[in-house]
Amino acid sequence: MAYYDRLDEHGLAVLDYVRARRHDFHRHPELSWCEFRTTAVLCRELAQMGFSVRWGRPLWGELRPHNLPPREQLDAAFAAARAELGEGDPYLAEMAGGFTGLVAELDCGGGPHQAFRFDIDALPVQESGGCDHSPCGAGFASVVDGRMHACGHDGHMAVGLGLARLLAEHKAALKGRFTLLFQPAEEVAGGGVHFARLPQLQGADRLYSVHVGIVDRPVLVCDATWIAGSVFEVVFRGRPAHAGNNPHYGRNALLAACQAVTALYGIARHGGGASRVNVGAMHADNPNNIICDEARLRFEVRGADNGIRDYMAQRARQVIEGAAAMQEVTVEITPLTRFENHPNHPALAAWIKEQALAFGLGAGDIQDSYQVPASEDATFMTRAVNEGGGQACHLLFGCPVVGGHHNSRFDIPDPLLAWGSSFYFHLARQALASWGSDQFKV
C-alpha cells in the first residue's frame, strides 16, 4: 500500500473535494499566462472559504510578466474564459493582458508566517483518447484540443485548495498568517521570478513548494533540488539569391542554423555535474529555389548549478556565432527566460522528515534528497525566503506516473492529493507548536 493510500481523518475529509477540483482543472487546461478561468475559479473558491484574495493588476502592482505569448493567443484565451464564466465575472477584468495567478491569505493573529506555493499552468500537449487513459475513461479528460495538464499542476492546485479548506475549517485553533501563492507560467519560467518579489511573500518564516510524481514511485522526498536552465531565441539573417543561377551571391541563413544545431549538440558536457542542451524548434519559411535569408531556432541549456548553466550558455553563444561567421550571415541571440538552482534550507528539510515520520510514514516511504534533472521556477521564491531570513524547501510527493511527465497519457492518483493537503496541514500545525524554538532559527 502506498503512503498516500493511508489517509487520516483530514485527508478523508477533503478527498471528494480535491478530487472534484482536480478533475475540473484537468478538463479546462490553460497555458502559461493564459490561466484566466483557472485563476477566477481559484479566487472564487478561496474567497468563499474566508481567505483574503488578491489577483490581477492590483496583485502585480508595478511588476510585469516578461515572456508573454503572442497577443492574439492571450486575447483568445481571455475571450474563451469570459464566454464560459460570463461578462459579469468579478475576477476576469483585472487579469486582461496576462496578469494571472493570485495570492490568498488567512490571518489568524500572532505566530509565524507560513507560505505555500502552487503552480497552475498546463502544457500544449494533446491528451490521449485511449480507453485505458483514466481521465478519458472517467470523463475528466481535457475538453480543449492540443492542451492538457500533463505535469500535475491540476493536482498541485487541488492540494492547495484542500489545504485551504482545512485551514479555514480549523481557523479558531490556529495562530499566525497563512499565505497561499497560486503562481502562473511555471512551464515557461515566467511567474516564479515575479512572485518572489511580491510583498505578500516578504518576511515569510517558512515557504513550502511541491511537485507530484517526478521520482515515479511512492516516496516522499523531503529535499528536492532542481537544475538551472536558460532559454534563447536565435535569428540568422543572410542574403537571398537564385539557388540555381547565382547561389554564390547568397548568404544562407538556414545552412548557418543547421550547422549551429549540430554544433550545439556537440558542446562538451561539464565534468562538475549534469549539463543539457536541446533545440526545440527551427523554422525557415523559404521556397526551395531561393537561398534562405532568414532562419530561426529556439533552444535551451541546463546545468546542475547556475555556473554549469552559464558555461553551457557561453559555449552555445560561441558555436552559434561561429556558425554565422562560417556562412557570412548575421545572428541575434535573445535570452527569453531562465531557471535557477538554489538549495533548500537544510534545517527545514530535516524537520520535514521528522514530521513525515510522526505523520505515519515509514523509513521506506521517505527519501532524504534528490536532484531533479529538470528545472522549476519556485527556486526564485526559495532564494527570496532563505536569503530573507526564513526557511524554504521544495518537496516531492512521489508516485507512479502513468505515461510520464509532459506525455499525452500523464495521470496521477487522486488520493495522493488529499494526502498532500492533510500532510501540509500537519506541517502547518506542527510549525505552530515549534514557533519560537531553534527550529525557526536560520
Coordinates of N, CA and C in Angstrom, one line a residue, residues 30-131:
E30 N -5.2 25.5 -19.1 CA -4.9 26.8 -19.8 C -3.4 27.0 -19.7
L31 N -2.8 27.5 -20.8 CA -1.4 27.6 -21.0 C -0.8 28.8 -20.2
S32 N 0.5 28.8 -20.1 CA 1.2 29.9 -19.3 C 0.8 31.3 -19.7
W33 N 0.4 32.1 -18.7 CA 0.0 33.5 -18.8 C -1.4 33.6 -19.4
C34 N -2.1 32.4 -19.7 CA -3.5 32.4 -20.1 C -4.4 31.7 -19.1
E35 N -4.0 31.6 -17.9 CA -4.7 30.9 -16.9 C -5.9 31.8 -16.3
F36 N -6.7 32.3 -17.2 CA -7.8 33.2 -16.8 C -8.9 32.5 -16.0
R37 N -9.5 31.5 -16.6 CA -10.5 30.7 -16.0 C -10.0 30.1 -14.7
T38 N -8.8 29.5 -14.8 CA -8.2 28.9 -13.6 C -8.1 29.8 -12.5
T39 N -7.5 31.0 -12.7 CA -7.4 32.0 -11.6 C -8.7 32.4 -11.1
A40 N -9.7 32.6 -11.9 CA -11.0 33.1 -11.4 C -11.7 32.0 -10.6
V41 N -11.6 30.7 -11.0 CA -12.1 29.6 -10.2 C -11.4 29.6 -8.8
L42 N -10.1 29.7 -8.8 CA -9.4 29.6 -7.6 C -9.8 30.8 -6.7
C43 N -9.9 32.0 -7.2 CA -10.3 33.2 -6.4 C -11.6 32.9 -5.8
R44 N -12.6 32.4 -6.6 CA -13.9 32.2 -6.0 C -13.9 31.2 -4.9
E45 N -13.2 30.1 -5.1 CA -13.2 29.1 -4.1 C -12.6 29.6 -2.8
L46 N -11.5 30.3 -2.9 CA -10.8 30.7 -1.7 C -11.5 31.9 -1.0
A47 N -12.1 32.8 -1.8 CA -12.9 33.8 -1.1 C -14.1 33.3 -0.4
Q48 N -14.7 32.2 -0.9 CA -15.8 31.6 -0.2 C -15.4 30.9 1.1
M49 N -14.1 30.5 1.2 CA -13.6 29.9 2.4 C -13.2 31.0 3.5
G50 N -13.2 32.2 3.1 CA -12.9 33.3 4.0 C -11.5 33.9 3.9
F51 N -10.8 33.4 2.8 CA -9.4 34.0 2.6 C -9.5 35.4 2.0
S52 N -8.6 36.2 2.3 CA -8.4 37.5 1.6 C -7.6 37.2 0.3
V53 N -8.2 37.6 -0.8 CA -7.6 37.2 -2.1 C -7.2 38.5 -2.9
R54 N -6.0 38.4 -3.4 CA -5.5 39.5 -4.4 C -5.1 38.8 -5.7
W55 N -5.5 39.4 -6.8 CA -5.3 38.9 -8.1 C -5.2 40.0 -9.1
G56 N -4.8 39.6 -10.3 CA -4.8 40.6 -11.4 C -3.8 41.8 -11.2
R57 N -4.1 42.9 -11.9 CA -3.2 44.0 -11.8 C -3.0 44.6 -10.4
P58 N -4.0 44.6 -9.5 CA -3.7 45.0 -8.1 C -2.7 44.2 -7.4
L59 N -2.7 42.9 -7.7 CA -1.7 42.0 -7.1 C -0.3 42.3 -7.7
W60 N -0.2 42.4 -9.0 CA 1.0 42.6 -9.7 C 1.7 44.0 -9.5
G61 N 0.8 45.0 -9.2 CA 1.4 46.3 -9.0 C 2.3 46.8 -10.1
E62 N 3.5 47.1 -9.8 CA 4.5 47.6 -10.9 C 5.2 46.4 -11.6
L63 N 5.0 45.2 -11.1 CA 5.6 44.1 -11.8 C 4.9 43.8 -13.2
R64 N 5.7 43.3 -14.1 CA 5.1 43.0 -15.4 C 5.6 41.6 -15.9
P65 N 4.7 40.7 -16.4 CA 5.2 39.5 -17.0 C 6.2 39.7 -18.1
H66 N 7.3 38.9 -18.2 CA 8.4 39.2 -19.1 C 8.4 38.3 -20.3
N67 N 7.7 37.3 -20.4 CA 7.7 36.4 -21.6 C 6.4 35.9 -22.0
L68 N 5.5 36.9 -22.3 CA 4.1 36.6 -22.6 C 4.0 36.0 -24.0
P69 N 3.0 35.2 -24.3 CA 2.8 34.7 -25.6 C 2.2 35.8 -26.5
P70 N 2.1 35.5 -27.8 CA 1.5 36.5 -28.7 C 0.2 37.0 -28.2
R71 N 0.0 38.3 -28.6 CA -1.2 39.0 -28.1 C -2.5 38.3 -28.5
E72 N -2.5 37.7 -29.7 CA -3.7 37.0 -30.2 C -4.0 35.8 -29.4
Q73 N -3.0 35.1 -28.9 CA -3.2 34.0 -28.0 C -3.8 34.4 -26.7
L74 N -3.2 35.5 -26.1 CA -3.8 36.0 -24.9 C -5.2 36.4 -25.0
D75 N -5.5 37.1 -26.1 CA -6.9 37.6 -26.3 C -7.9 36.5 -26.5
A76 N -7.5 35.4 -27.2 CA -8.3 34.3 -27.5 C -8.6 33.5 -26.2
A77 N -7.6 33.4 -25.4 CA -7.8 32.7 -24.1 C -8.7 33.5 -23.1
F78 N -8.5 34.8 -23.1 CA -9.3 35.6 -22.3 C -10.8 35.6 -22.7
A79 N -11.0 35.6 -24.0 CA -12.3 35.6 -24.6 C -13.0 34.2 -24.2
A80 N -12.3 33.2 -24.3 CA -12.8 31.8 -24.0 C -13.2 31.8 -22.5
A81 N -12.4 32.3 -21.6 CA -12.7 32.3 -20.2 C -14.0 33.2 -20.0
R82 N -14.0 34.3 -20.6 CA -15.2 35.2 -20.4 C -16.5 34.6 -21.0
A83 N -16.4 33.8 -22.1 CA -17.5 33.2 -22.6 C -18.1 32.1 -21.7
E84 N -17.2 31.5 -21.0 CA -17.6 30.4 -20.1 C -18.1 31.0 -18.7
L85 N -17.4 32.0 -18.2 CA -17.7 32.5 -16.9 C -18.7 33.6 -16.9
G86 N -18.9 34.2 -18.0 CA -19.9 35.3 -18.1 C -19.3 36.7 -18.1
E87 N -19.9 37.6 -18.7 CA -19.4 39.0 -18.8 C -19.3 39.6 -17.4
G88 N -20.1 39.2 -16.5 CA -20.1 39.8 -15.1 C -19.2 39.2 -14.1
D89 N -18.3 38.3 -14.6 CA -17.4 37.6 -13.6 C -16.6 38.7 -12.9
P90 N -16.6 38.6 -11.6 CA -15.9 39.7 -10.8 C -14.4 39.7 -10.8
Y91 N -13.8 38.6 -11.4 CA -12.3 38.4 -11.3 C -11.6 38.6 -12.6
L92 N -12.3 38.4 -13.7 CA -11.6 38.4 -15.0 C -11.0 39.7 -15.4
A93 N -11.7 40.8 -15.3 CA -11.3 42.0 -15.9 C -9.9 42.4 -15.5
E94 N -9.5 42.2 -14.3 CA -8.2 42.7 -13.8 C -7.1 41.8 -14.3
M95 N -7.4 40.7 -15.0 CA -6.4 39.8 -15.5 C -6.1 40.0 -16.9
A96 N -6.8 40.8 -17.6 CA -6.6 41.0 -19.1 C -5.2 41.4 -19.4
G97 N -4.6 40.7 -20.4 CA -3.2 41.0 -20.8 C -2.2 40.0 -20.2
G98 N -2.7 39.1 -19.4 CA -1.8 38.1 -18.9 C -1.4 38.2 -17.4
F99 N -2.2 39.0 -16.7 CA -1.9 39.2 -15.2 C -2.6 38.1 -14.4
T100 N -2.2 36.9 -14.6 CA -2.9 35.8 -14.0 C -2.2 35.4 -12.6
G101 N -2.8 34.4 -12.0 CA -2.3 34.0 -10.7 C -2.9 34.8 -9.5
L102 N -2.7 34.3 -8.3 CA -3.3 35.0 -7.2 C -2.6 34.7 -5.9
V103 N -2.8 35.4 -4.9 CA -2.3 35.2 -3.5 C -3.5 35.2 -2.6
A104 N -3.7 34.2 -1.7 CA -4.8 34.1 -0.8 C -4.2 34.1 0.6
E105 N -4.7 34.9 1.5 CA -4.1 35.0 2.9 C -5.2 34.7 3.9
L106 N -4.8 34.0 5.0 CA -5.7 33.8 6.2 C -4.9 34.2 7.4
D107 N -5.3 35.3 8.0 CA -4.6 35.8 9.2 C -5.3 35.4 10.5
C108 N -4.6 34.5 11.2 CA -5.2 34.0 12.5 C -4.6 34.7 13.7
G109 N -3.8 35.7 13.5 CA -3.3 36.5 14.6 C -2.1 35.9 15.3
G110 N -1.0 36.7 15.5 CA 0.2 36.1 16.1 C 0.8 35.0 15.4
G111 N 1.9 34.5 15.9 CA 2.5 33.3 15.3 C 3.3 33.5 14.1
P112 N 3.8 32.5 13.4 CA 4.6 32.6 12.3 C 3.9 32.9 11.0
H113 N 4.6 33.3 10.0 CA 4.1 33.5 8.6 C 4.5 32.3 7.8
Q114 N 3.6 31.4 7.4 CA 3.8 30.3 6.6 C 3.2 30.4 5.2
A115 N 4.1 30.2 4.2 CA 3.6 30.3 2.8 C 3.7 29.0 2.1
F116 N 2.8 28.8 1.2 CA 2.7 27.6 0.4 C 2.5 28.0 -1.1
R117 N 3.4 27.4 -2.0 CA 3.3 27.8 -3.4 C 2.8 26.7 -4.2
F118 N 1.9 27.0 -5.2 CA 1.3 26.0 -6.1 C 1.3 26.6 -7.5
D119 N 1.8 25.9 -8.5 CA 1.8 26.4 -9.9 C 0.5 25.9 -10.6
I120 N 0.1 26.7 -11.7 CA -1.3 26.5 -12.2 C -1.4 26.3 -13.7
D121 N -0.3 26.3 -14.4 CA -0.4 26.3 -15.9 C -0.4 24.9 -16.5
A122 N -0.9 24.7 -17.7 CA -0.9 23.4 -18.4 C 0.1 23.5 -19.5
L123 N 0.0 22.5 -20.4 CA 1.0 22.3 -21.4 C 0.3 22.1 -22.8
P124 N 1.0 22.5 -23.9 CA 0.5 22.3 -25.2 C 0.7 20.9 -25.7
V125 N 0.0 19.9 -25.0 CA 0.0 18.5 -25.3 C -1.4 18.0 -25.6
Q126 N -1.6 17.2 -26.6 CA -2.9 16.6 -27.0 C -3.1 15.4 -26.1
E127 N -4.2 15.4 -25.3 CA -4.4 14.4 -24.4 C -4.9 13.1 -25.1
S128 N -4.4 12.0 -24.6 CA -4.8 10.7 -25.1 C -6.3 10.4 -25.0
G129 N -6.8 9.8 -26.1 CA -8.2 9.5 -26.0 C -8.4 8.0 -25.8
G130 N -7.4 7.3 -25.4 CA -7.4 5.8 -25.2 C -8.3 5.4 -24.1
C131 N -8.9 4.3 -24.2 CA -9.9 3.8 -23.2 C -9.1 3.4 -21.9

